[in-house]
Coordinates of C-alpha atoms and ligand atoms in Angstrom, one line a residue:
Chain A
M5 CA 0.0 0.1 0.1
P6 CA 1.6 3.4 -1.0
E7 CA 2.3 5.6 2.0
K8 CA 1.5 9.3 1.6
E9 CA 3.1 12.0 3.7
T10 CA 0.8 14.7 4.6
P11 CA 2.1 18.1 5.9
G12 CA 1.5 18.7 9.6
V13 CA 2.7 15.4 10.9
P14 CA 6.2 16.2 12.4
E15 CA 4.6 18.0 15.4
N16 CA 3.1 15.0 16.7
E17 CA 6.0 12.5 15.8
N18 CA 7.5 12.6 19.3
I19 CA 4.4 12.2 21.3
L20 CA 5.5 9.2 23.3
S21 CA 9.0 9.7 23.6
G22 CA 11.3 10.1 26.6
T23 CA 9.7 11.7 29.7
R24 CA 6.4 11.6 28.1
R25 CA 6.3 7.9 27.6
D26 CA 7.3 7.4 31.3
F27 CA 4.6 9.7 32.4
L28 CA 2.0 7.7 30.5
K29 CA 3.5 4.5 32.0
Q30 CA 3.4 5.7 35.5
S31 CA -0.1 6.8 35.8
G32 CA -2.5 3.9 36.5
F33 CA -5.4 5.9 35.4
L34 CA -4.0 6.8 32.1
T35 CA -3.1 3.4 31.0
A36 CA -6.9 2.7 30.7
V37 CA -7.6 5.9 28.9
A38 CA -5.6 7.3 26.0
L39 CA -6.2 10.9 26.6
T40 CA -5.4 13.9 24.1
P41 CA -1.7 13.0 24.1
I42 CA 0.4 16.2 23.8
G43 CA -2.0 18.4 25.7
I44 CA -2.2 16.1 28.6
V45 CA 1.2 15.5 28.8
K46 CA 2.4 19.2 28.4
A47 CA -0.3 20.1 31.0
A48 CA 0.8 17.6 33.4
E49 CA 4.5 18.6 33.0
S50 CA 3.8 22.4 33.6
H51 CA 0.9 21.9 36.1
L52 CA -1.7 23.6 33.9
D53 CA -5.4 22.6 33.8
E54 CA -5.3 19.8 31.5
K55 CA -8.5 21.1 29.7
V56 CA -7.1 24.3 28.7
A57 CA -3.7 23.0 27.3
A58 CA -5.7 19.9 25.5
F59 CA -8.1 22.2 23.8
F60 CA -6.2 23.5 20.9
E61 CA -4.0 20.5 20.2
K62 CA -4.1 18.4 17.1
M63 CA -4.2 14.7 17.3
P64 CA -2.5 12.2 15.1
L65 CA -4.9 10.2 12.9
K66 CA -4.1 7.3 10.6
M67 CA -6.6 6.3 8.0
E68 CA -6.5 4.3 4.8
V69 CA -8.5 6.4 2.2
N70 CA -9.2 4.9 -1.4
G71 CA -6.1 2.5 -0.7
V72 CA -3.7 5.1 0.3
S73 CA -2.5 5.2 3.8
H74 CA -2.5 8.8 5.6
Q75 CA -0.7 10.1 8.6
L76 CA -2.7 13.1 9.5
S77 CA -2.9 15.6 12.2
V78 CA -6.5 16.8 13.2
E79 CA -8.4 18.9 15.7
P80 CA -10.7 16.7 17.7
R81 CA -13.7 18.5 16.5
S82 CA -13.0 18.0 12.8
T83 CA -15.4 15.9 11.0
L84 CA -14.4 13.0 8.7
L85 CA -16.3 15.0 5.9
E86 CA -14.0 18.2 6.7
V87 CA -10.8 16.2 6.8
L88 CA -11.5 14.4 3.4
R89 CA -12.5 17.7 1.7
E90 CA -10.1 20.3 3.3
Q91 CA -7.0 18.1 4.3
L92 CA -7.0 15.5 1.7
D93 CA -8.5 17.6 -1.1
L94 CA -11.0 14.7 -1.7
T95 CA -14.0 17.1 -2.7
G96 CA -16.2 14.6 -4.4
T97 CA -17.8 14.0 -1.0
K98 CA -20.3 16.9 -0.6
K99 CA -21.4 18.8 2.4
G100 CA -25.1 19.5 2.1
C101 CA -27.0 19.9 5.5
D102 CA -23.9 18.9 7.7
R103 CA -26.5 17.3 10.1
G104 CA -27.3 13.8 8.9
Q105 CA -30.4 14.9 7.0
C106 CA -29.4 14.7 3.3
G107 CA -26.9 12.0 2.8
A108 CA -24.6 14.1 0.4
C109 CA -21.6 13.2 2.7
T110 CA -22.2 9.5 2.3
V111 CA -18.7 7.5 2.4
H112 CA -18.0 4.0 3.3
V113 CA -16.1 3.4 6.5
N114 CA -14.8 -0.1 6.8
G115 CA -17.3 -1.2 4.1
K116 CA -20.3 0.3 5.6
R117 CA -22.2 3.5 4.5
V118 CA -22.1 6.6 7.0
N119 CA -22.7 10.1 7.1
S120 CA -19.3 11.6 7.3
C121 CA -20.6 15.0 8.6
L122 CA -21.6 13.4 11.8
S123 CA -18.4 11.3 12.3
L124 CA -15.6 13.0 14.1
A125 CA -12.5 12.3 12.2
I126 CA -10.6 11.2 15.1
T127 CA -12.9 8.2 15.7
N128 CA -11.8 6.9 12.5
N129 CA -8.3 6.1 13.5
N130 CA -6.9 3.0 11.7
K131 CA -10.1 2.8 9.6
T132 CA -10.5 2.1 5.8
I133 CA -12.5 4.9 3.9
T134 CA -13.8 4.6 0.4
T135 CA -15.0 7.9 -1.2
I136 CA -16.5 8.4 -4.6
E137 CA -13.0 9.1 -5.9
G138 CA -12.1 5.5 -4.7
L139 CA -14.8 3.7 -6.8
A140 CA -13.5 3.7 -10.3
D141 CA -10.8 1.2 -11.4
G142 CA -8.4 3.6 -13.2
D143 CA -10.2 5.0 -16.2
E144 CA -12.9 2.5 -16.0
L145 CA -15.9 3.6 -14.0
H146 CA -17.5 1.7 -11.4
P147 CA -20.7 -0.1 -12.8
M148 CA -22.9 2.2 -10.5
Q149 CA -21.3 5.3 -11.8
Q150 CA -21.7 4.2 -15.3
A151 CA -25.4 3.2 -14.6
F152 CA -26.1 6.6 -13.1
I153 CA -24.9 8.2 -16.4
D154 CA -26.7 5.8 -18.6
H155 CA -30.1 6.5 -16.6
D156 CA -29.6 10.0 -16.2
G157 CA -29.4 9.6 -12.4
F158 CA -28.9 13.3 -11.7
Q159 CA -29.4 16.8 -12.7
C160 CA -27.4 19.4 -10.8
G161 CA -25.2 16.5 -9.5
Y162 CA -24.8 17.8 -6.0
C163 CA -26.2 14.8 -4.3
T164 CA -24.8 12.3 -6.8
S165 CA -21.6 11.2 -5.2
G166 CA -23.7 10.7 -1.8
Q167 CA -26.3 8.7 -4.0
I168 CA -23.8 6.5 -5.6
M169 CA -21.9 5.6 -2.4
S170 CA -25.2 4.6 -0.9
A171 CA -26.4 2.8 -3.9
V172 CA -23.3 0.7 -3.9
A173 CA -23.8 -0.2 -0.3
C174 CA -27.6 -0.8 -0.7
I175 CA -26.7 -3.6 -3.2
H176 CA -24.0 -5.1 -0.9
E177 CA -26.4 -5.2 2.1
G178 CA -29.0 -7.0 0.0
H179 CA -31.4 -4.3 0.3
A180 CA -32.2 -3.7 -3.5
G181 CA -34.6 -6.6 -4.1
S182 CA -37.5 -4.6 -5.3
E183 CA -38.3 -0.9 -6.3
T184 CA -39.9 -0.5 -2.9
E185 CA -37.1 -1.8 -1.0
I186 CA -34.7 0.4 -3.0
R187 CA -36.7 3.3 -2.2
E188 CA -36.6 2.7 1.4
F189 CA -33.0 1.9 1.8
M190 CA -32.0 4.8 -0.3
S191 CA -34.1 7.3 1.5
G192 CA -31.2 8.5 3.5
N193 CA -30.2 10.4 0.4
I194 CA -32.2 13.4 -0.7
C195 CA -32.2 14.8 -4.3
R196 CA -33.4 18.3 -4.5
C197 CA -33.5 17.9 -8.4
G198 CA -35.9 14.9 -8.0
A199 CA -33.9 12.4 -9.9
Y200 CA -35.5 9.6 -7.8
P201 CA -36.9 7.4 -10.5
N202 CA -33.9 7.4 -12.7
I203 CA -31.8 6.6 -9.5
V204 CA -33.8 3.7 -8.7
N205 CA -33.7 2.6 -12.4
A206 CA -29.8 2.6 -12.3
I207 CA -29.7 0.7 -9.2
Q208 CA -32.1 -1.8 -10.4
E209 CA -30.0 -2.3 -13.5
V210 CA -26.6 -2.9 -11.6
S211 CA -28.6 -5.1 -9.0
K212 CA -30.3 -7.3 -11.8
G213 CA -26.7 -7.5 -13.6
G214 CA -25.7 -9.4 -10.7
N215 CA -23.1 -7.0 -10.2
K216 CA -22.3 -7.2 -6.4
A217 CA -19.7 -4.4 -7.2
Chain B
M17 CA -18.3 23.5 17.1
N18 CA -16.5 24.4 20.3
Q19 CA -13.2 22.9 21.0
F20 CA -13.0 20.0 23.4
Q21 CA -10.8 17.4 25.0
Y22 CA -10.9 14.0 23.3
N23 CA -10.5 10.9 25.4
K24 CA -10.5 7.2 24.1
A25 CA -11.7 5.1 26.9
N26 CA -10.4 1.5 26.7
E27 CA -12.0 0.2 30.0
P28 CA -15.5 1.0 31.3
H29 CA -14.5 2.1 34.7
S30 CA -12.3 4.7 33.4
A31 CA -14.9 5.9 31.1
V32 CA -17.4 6.2 34.2
K33 CA -14.7 7.8 36.1
L34 CA -14.1 10.5 33.6
V35 CA -17.7 11.4 33.0
A36 CA -18.6 11.3 36.7
K37 CA -15.9 13.6 37.9
D38 CA -16.7 16.4 35.2
P39 CA -20.3 17.6 34.4
D40 CA -19.3 19.0 31.1
A41 CA -18.0 15.6 30.0
H42 CA -20.1 13.4 27.6
F43 CA -19.8 9.8 26.4
L44 CA -19.5 9.6 22.6
A45 CA -21.0 6.6 20.7
G46 CA -22.2 6.8 17.2
G47 CA -22.2 10.5 17.5
T48 CA -25.3 11.0 15.3
N49 CA -27.1 12.9 18.0
L50 CA -24.4 14.5 20.1
I51 CA -22.3 15.8 17.3
D52 CA -25.3 17.3 15.8
L53 CA -26.2 19.0 19.1
M54 CA -22.7 20.2 19.6
K55 CA -22.8 21.8 16.1
M56 CA -26.1 23.6 17.0
G57 CA -24.4 24.7 20.3
V58 CA -27.3 23.1 22.3
V59 CA -24.8 20.9 24.1
N60 CA -21.3 22.1 24.7
P61 CA -19.0 19.5 26.4
T62 CA -15.6 20.4 27.3
K63 CA -14.6 16.6 27.4
L64 CA -15.7 13.6 25.0
V65 CA -15.0 10.1 26.1
D66 CA -15.1 8.0 23.3
I67 CA -16.6 4.7 24.4
N68 CA -16.7 2.8 21.0
H69 CA -13.7 0.7 22.0
L70 CA -15.4 -0.8 25.0
P71 CA -16.5 -4.3 24.9
F72 CA -20.2 -3.9 24.5
S73 CA -20.6 -4.9 20.8
K74 CA -22.2 -8.3 21.1
I75 CA -25.5 -10.0 21.0
E76 CA -25.6 -12.7 23.2
K77 CA -28.1 -15.6 24.0
L78 CA -29.2 -15.9 27.5
P79 CA -31.3 -18.8 29.0
H80 CA -34.4 -16.5 29.2
G81 CA -33.7 -13.7 26.6
L82 CA -31.2 -11.9 24.5
R83 CA -28.6 -9.4 25.8
I84 CA -27.7 -6.8 23.2
G85 CA -24.5 -4.8 24.0
A86 CA -24.9 -0.9 24.2
L87 CA -22.4 -0.4 21.3
V88 CA -24.2 -2.6 18.9
S89 CA -25.2 -0.7 16.0
N90 CA -28.8 -0.1 15.0
S91 CA -28.5 -1.8 11.8
D92 CA -26.7 -4.8 13.4
V93 CA -29.7 -5.1 15.9
A94 CA -32.4 -5.0 13.2
D95 CA -30.6 -7.4 10.9
S96 CA -29.6 -9.9 13.6
E97 CA -31.2 -13.3 13.1
L98 CA -31.6 -13.8 16.8
V99 CA -33.4 -10.5 17.0
K100 CA -35.3 -11.2 14.1
A101 CA -36.5 -14.6 15.4
G102 CA -37.1 -13.6 18.9
F103 CA -38.0 -9.8 18.7
P104 CA -39.2 -8.9 15.3
L105 CA -41.0 -6.0 16.7
L106 CA -37.6 -4.5 17.6
S107 CA -36.3 -5.0 14.1
Q108 CA -39.3 -3.3 12.5
A109 CA -39.1 -0.3 15.0
I110 CA -35.4 0.2 14.1
N111 CA -35.8 0.0 10.5
A112 CA -38.7 2.4 10.6
G113 CA -36.2 5.1 12.1
A114 CA -33.6 7.4 10.7
S115 CA -31.8 6.3 7.5
P116 CA -29.4 3.2 6.7
Q117 CA -26.2 5.4 7.1
L118 CA -27.6 6.8 10.4
R119 CA -28.4 3.2 11.5
N120 CA -25.0 2.1 10.8
M121 CA -23.6 4.8 13.1
A122 CA -26.1 4.8 15.8
T123 CA -25.8 2.5 18.8
V124 CA -28.3 1.0 21.2
G125 CA -27.2 3.1 24.1
G126 CA -27.1 6.2 22.0
N127 CA -30.7 5.7 20.9
L128 CA -32.0 5.3 24.3
M129 CA -30.3 8.4 25.1
Q130 CA -31.2 10.5 22.2
R131 CA -32.7 14.1 23.0
T132 CA -36.0 15.2 21.8
R133 CA -36.2 16.9 18.3
C134 CA -38.5 19.8 19.7
P135 CA -37.4 22.9 17.6
Y136 CA -37.3 25.1 20.7
F137 CA -34.7 22.7 22.2
F138 CA -32.5 22.9 19.1
D139 CA -32.7 26.6 18.6
T140 CA -30.6 28.3 21.3
T141 CA -32.2 31.7 20.6
L142 CA -35.5 30.3 21.7
P143 CA -36.8 29.7 25.3
C144 CA -36.7 25.8 26.3
N145 CA -36.6 24.5 29.9
K146 CA -35.2 21.5 28.8
R147 CA -32.1 23.1 27.4
K148 CA -32.1 26.1 29.8
P149 CA -34.1 25.4 33.1
G150 CA -36.2 28.4 34.0
S151 CA -36.2 30.0 30.5
G152 CA -39.8 28.8 29.7
C153 CA -41.5 26.3 27.2
G154 CA -41.5 27.9 23.9
A155 CA -43.6 25.2 22.5
L156 CA -46.4 25.4 25.1
E157 CA -48.0 28.2 22.9
G158 CA -45.7 28.2 20.0
I159 CA -45.6 25.7 17.1
N160 CA -46.5 22.4 18.9
R161 CA -47.3 20.3 16.0
M162 CA -44.9 17.4 16.8
H163 CA -45.5 17.5 20.6
A164 CA -47.1 15.5 23.5
I165 CA -50.5 14.6 24.1
F166 CA -49.8 12.3 27.1
G167 CA -47.9 13.0 30.4
A168 CA -46.8 16.6 29.6
S169 CA -46.3 19.3 32.2
D170 CA -46.5 23.1 32.0
Q171 CA -42.7 23.2 31.9
C172 CA -42.3 21.0 28.8
I173 CA -44.4 19.3 26.1
A174 CA -41.6 17.6 24.2
V175 CA -41.6 14.0 23.0
N176 CA -39.0 11.2 23.0
P177 CA -38.4 10.8 19.4
S178 CA -37.1 7.2 19.2
D179 CA -38.7 4.4 17.5
M180 CA -36.4 1.7 19.1
N181 CA -37.5 2.8 22.6
V182 CA -41.2 2.2 21.6
A183 CA -40.4 -1.5 20.7
M184 CA -38.3 -1.8 23.9
R185 CA -41.0 -0.4 26.1
A186 CA -43.5 -3.0 24.5
L187 CA -41.0 -5.7 25.0
N188 CA -40.1 -5.2 28.7
A189 CA -36.5 -4.5 28.1
T190 CA -34.1 -4.0 30.9
V191 CA -31.4 -1.5 30.7
H192 CA -28.1 -2.4 32.3
V193 CA -25.8 0.4 33.4
S194 CA -22.6 0.6 35.2
G195 CA -21.6 3.6 37.3
P196 CA -19.5 4.9 40.0
K197 CA -21.4 3.2 42.6
G198 CA -21.6 -0.1 40.8
A199 CA -23.9 -2.0 38.2
R200 CA -27.7 -2.0 38.1
G201 CA -30.5 -2.9 35.9
I202 CA -33.3 -0.5 35.2
P203 CA -36.6 -1.7 33.8
I204 CA -37.4 0.4 30.5
A205 CA -40.5 1.7 32.2
D206 CA -38.5 3.5 34.7
F207 CA -35.6 4.4 32.2
H208 CA -37.2 7.4 30.6
R209 CA -39.1 9.9 32.7
L210 CA -41.9 12.5 32.3
P211 CA -40.8 16.2 32.3
G212 CA -42.7 17.1 35.4
E213 CA -40.9 20.0 37.1
Q214 CA -37.6 19.0 35.8
P215 CA -37.8 18.6 32.1
E216 CA -33.9 19.0 31.7
L217 CA -33.9 15.2 32.8
D218 CA -34.8 12.9 30.2
N219 CA -34.1 9.7 32.2
T220 CA -33.2 8.2 35.5
L221 CA -29.5 7.8 34.8
K222 CA -27.3 8.8 37.7
N223 CA -24.1 10.9 37.4
G224 CA -21.4 9.1 35.2
E225 CA -23.8 5.9 34.6
L226 CA -22.9 4.2 31.3
I227 CA -25.4 1.9 29.6
T228 CA -23.6 -1.5 29.0
A229 CA -26.4 -3.6 27.5
V230 CA -30.1 -4.1 27.2
E231 CA -31.8 -7.4 28.0
L232 CA -35.1 -8.5 26.4
P233 CA -37.0 -11.5 27.9
Y234 CA -38.2 -14.0 25.5
S235 CA -41.8 -14.2 25.1
A236 CA -44.7 -15.2 22.9
F237 CA -44.9 -11.8 21.2
N238 CA -42.7 -12.6 18.3
K239 CA -45.6 -13.9 15.9
N240 CA -48.3 -11.3 15.8
L241 CA -46.9 -7.9 15.7
S242 CA -46.7 -4.6 14.0
Y243 CA -44.9 -1.3 14.3
L244 CA -46.8 1.3 12.4
K245 CA -45.3 4.6 12.2
I246 CA -47.1 7.8 10.6
R247 CA -44.8 10.6 9.6
D248 CA -44.8 13.5 7.2
R249 CA -43.2 11.6 4.4
T250 CA -42.8 7.8 4.0
S251 CA -39.4 7.3 5.2
Y252 CA -36.6 9.1 6.8
A253 CA -38.8 11.4 9.3
F254 CA -39.6 11.4 12.8
A255 CA -43.0 9.9 13.9
L256 CA -45.9 12.1 14.3
V257 CA -47.3 8.9 15.9
S258 CA -46.2 5.3 16.2
A259 CA -48.1 2.2 17.4
A260 CA -46.1 -0.7 18.5
V261 CA -48.4 -3.9 18.8
A262 CA -47.4 -7.5 19.8
L263 CA -50.4 -10.0 20.4
H264 CA -50.0 -13.4 22.0
L265 CA -53.0 -15.1 20.2
E266 CA -54.6 -18.7 20.5
G267 CA -56.8 -19.0 17.7
E268 CA -58.8 -15.8 17.5
T269 CA -58.5 -15.0 21.2
I270 CA -56.0 -12.6 22.4
K271 CA -54.2 -14.2 25.5
E272 CA -52.2 -11.0 26.2
A273 CA -51.5 -7.9 24.3
R274 CA -48.5 -5.4 24.6
L275 CA -49.2 -2.0 23.4
A276 CA -46.9 1.1 23.2
M277 CA -46.8 4.5 21.4
G278 CA -44.3 6.8 20.0
G279 CA -44.3 10.4 19.4
V280 CA -46.9 11.1 21.9
A281 CA -45.1 11.7 25.2
H282 CA -41.8 12.5 26.9
K283 CA -41.3 8.7 27.3
P284 CA -42.2 5.8 25.3
W285 CA -45.9 5.4 26.2
R286 CA -47.2 1.9 27.3
L287 CA -51.0 1.6 26.9
S288 CA -51.6 -0.7 30.0
A289 CA -55.4 -0.1 30.4
A290 CA -55.9 -1.1 26.6
E291 CA -53.9 -4.1 27.1
E292 CA -56.0 -5.2 30.3
F293 CA -59.1 -4.6 28.1
L294 CA -57.9 -6.9 25.1
K295 CA -56.8 -9.8 27.5
G296 CA -59.2 -12.8 26.7
K297 CA -60.8 -10.7 24.0
M298 CA -61.5 -11.9 20.5
V299 CA -59.6 -10.4 17.6
S300 CA -62.3 -8.0 16.2
E301 CA -62.6 -4.5 14.8
G302 CA -65.1 -3.6 17.5
N303 CA -62.6 -4.7 20.4
F304 CA -59.7 -2.8 18.6
R305 CA -61.9 0.4 18.4
Q306 CA -62.8 0.1 22.1
A307 CA -59.1 -0.5 23.1
A308 CA -58.1 2.6 21.2
Q309 CA -60.8 4.6 23.1
I310 CA -59.4 3.4 26.2
A311 CA -55.9 4.2 25.4
M312 CA -56.7 7.7 24.6
K313 CA -58.3 8.4 28.0
G314 CA -56.4 11.5 29.6
A315 CA -54.9 12.8 26.1
K316 CA -54.5 16.3 25.9
A317 CA -53.8 18.3 22.9
Y318 CA -52.3 21.7 22.3
Q319 CA -53.0 24.4 19.3
Y320 CA -51.3 22.6 16.6
N321 CA -51.2 18.9 17.6
Q322 CA -55.1 18.4 17.8
F323 CA -54.7 16.0 14.9
K324 CA -53.0 13.8 17.0
L325 CA -56.1 12.9 19.0
K326 CA -57.6 11.2 16.1
L327 CA -54.3 10.0 14.4
A328 CA -53.0 8.3 17.6
P329 CA -56.2 6.1 18.0
N330 CA -56.4 5.4 14.2
T331 CA -52.7 4.3 14.0
L332 CA -53.3 2.0 16.9
I333 CA -56.3 0.5 15.4
Q334 CA -54.5 0.0 12.0
S335 CA -51.6 -1.4 13.8
L336 CA -53.7 -4.0 15.6
R337 CA -55.4 -5.0 12.5
I338 CA -52.0 -5.6 10.9
A339 CA -50.7 -7.6 14.0
S340 CA -53.8 -9.8 14.1
G341 CA -53.8 -10.3 10.4
I342 CA -57.1 -8.8 9.6
A343 CA -55.3 -6.0 7.4
A344 CA -52.3 -6.4 5.3
S345 CA -49.2 -4.5 6.3
Ligands
FAD410 C1 -31.6 13.3 10.5 C2 -31.8 12.2 11.4 C3 -33.1 11.5 11.5 C4 -33.3 10.6 12.4 N1 -34.4 9.9 12.5 C5 -34.8 8.9 13.4 C6 -35.9 8.4 13.4 O1 -36.8 8.5 12.5 N2 -36.2 7.6 14.5 C7 -35.3 7.3 15.6 O2 -35.6 6.7 16.5 N3 -34.0 8.0 15.7 C8 -33.8 8.8 14.6 N4 -32.7 9.6 14.5 C9 -31.9 9.5 15.9 C10 -30.8 8.5 15.9 O3 -31.6 7.2 16.0 C11 -30.0 8.7 17.1 O4 -29.2 10.0 17.0 C12 -29.1 7.6 17.5 O5 -29.8 6.5 17.8 C13 -28.1 8.1 18.8 O6 -27.2 7.1 18.8 P1 -25.5 7.3 18.8 O7 -24.8 6.2 19.2 O8 -25.2 8.0 17.5 O9 -25.5 8.4 20.1 P2 -24.6 9.7 20.4 O10 -24.8 10.6 19.4 O11 -23.2 9.2 20.4 O12 -24.9 9.8 21.9 C14 -26.3 10.4 22.1 C15 -26.3 10.5 23.6 O13 -26.3 9.4 24.2 C16 -25.2 9.4 25.2 N5 -24.6 7.9 25.1 C17 -24.2 7.4 24.1 N6 -24.1 6.0 24.4 C18 -24.0 5.8 25.8 C19 -24.0 4.8 26.9 N7 -23.6 3.5 26.4 N8 -24.2 5.1 28.0 C20 -24.6 6.3 28.4 N9 -24.7 7.4 27.6 C21 -24.6 7.1 26.2 C22 -24.3 10.5 24.9 O14 -23.4 11.0 25.9 C23 -25.1 11.4 24.1 O15 -25.5 12.3 25.3 C24 -32.3 10.4 13.6 C25 -31.2 11.2 13.6 C26 -30.9 12.1 12.5 C27 -29.4 12.8 12.5
FES411 S1 -24.1 16.7 4.8 FE1 -23.9 15.0 5.8 S2 -26.1 14.2 5.7 FE2 -26.1 16.1 4.8
FES412 S1 -29.1 15.8 -8.8 FE1 -29.4 17.8 -8.0 S2 -29.7 17.4 -5.9 FE2 -29.7 15.4 -6.9

């Protein structure tokens, strides 16, 4: 797997070196809880309130995204959606409502579809993420991408990456048995342009093609 | 979203300890409710304790029932063969809620704990006794279309928005928790509370208590059942009213009924008097109508939710018809 260096890593490289590691070892309480590393350690060293020191620290995050392993440094409050778009420049995943209400931000985490706007990036440490950019095989579109084109499964296209990620998962889960089932299990993806009938047709074609994608 | 300190708990006791000693610390499970509320500024924790690595992700068979870990995702519960066989009402209710993406993230513990969707609770510029005790209830004389018709107080008329909780109430679940003072089991009837004078409290959990599992006792309520949810669109919307019905039938006779409603109260609402009425009665349209009439005793509507006084009994009757097989689902 290719390893990609991302700017911002070095500051976190020495988290567990020297006295810091000893400090973590010594504290019985901390052995059971992995706290915000640098902040806590710095705070303990300088007798600061741990909360104050920990607030503005970034934390190391390792994720595999579309087959590429990334070492990142993120604020605890960054969502997976923000990190994908703003740190990894994977802008195919869209921010619609930012509140779990539209599905535009749908990606796969360890093979399951989730709303990346409600997932803190830091909770995805060591997980495998697939975004719309990771579906195609080189120049060859994923069958679901092709089906969306063939069936006119979009107008403005804003919801489309979320729709496609969701559609691929819908078939995987075995929830594409009938039009009714597809509609129910695609209901987490809103399309303001109302491309629904064509989206359902696209999914049915891929599903009937026996393409488990 | 405000800054906060992130902590990953590797052992239950340390998670409990961290949250118990700090009123501004919260457990983080799927995040589908908490992160939303943090973005809106409704809840502003200074510390999150990520509990996703605790060992509560299994569904286990017990001699008398099932034990579902607090961190099992809503999808995994709904899709579990053990749940579908023993407690299909629970599968139906969970699948009626949220979206597939959200159900993949949402956990059993988080679902039990989810906050109301009352718009006055969500909008920090409006009064809400639940969010800010003493600020007043904006919904009481405001837009109260989604609000309670049972058990409300003049302090709060919000409803518990969960579908899962309604099925759990009908199935007599027990919520297992672990806290600074040890472990205990809370019958679901006593887990959520009515608003009364303290609407800021949704449930009876004590400081730092962590939900570890839910236990469901096996019963004969796995054959004739229906979770009927009525909402503004066919899917991906909260209930206006929902009715969970499970009947233990012997031929055409109802040996026992379990009835609960969602979208009508501050807690999942069990219809004990209607259950009592149906005991030993025949499956019939007339009996269902009478049961619904009994169930609605004491209901009180507000300006914009008058429709629930009709919608609720009609939903219950239709759900009874489906559960007993006299109507198709
Ligand atoms: C757009 C949208 C639509 C939705 N529609 C529906 C619907 O139709 N029906 C429905 O029922 N639900 C619906 N939901 C709500 C969803 O079911 C809940 O958000 C979800 O169940 C919460 O679980 P979670 O694991 O994500 O909780 P989190 O967000 O992680 O936590 C919620 C709360 O529970 C606490 N908590 C979590 N786990 C524990 C534990 N083990 N012990 C003690 N405290 C704990 C947290 O501290 C937090 O306060 C919807 C949500 C969204 C965003
Ligand atoms: S942006 Fe995530 S669901 Fe709308
Ligand atoms: S294509 Fe425009 S929102 Fe779906």
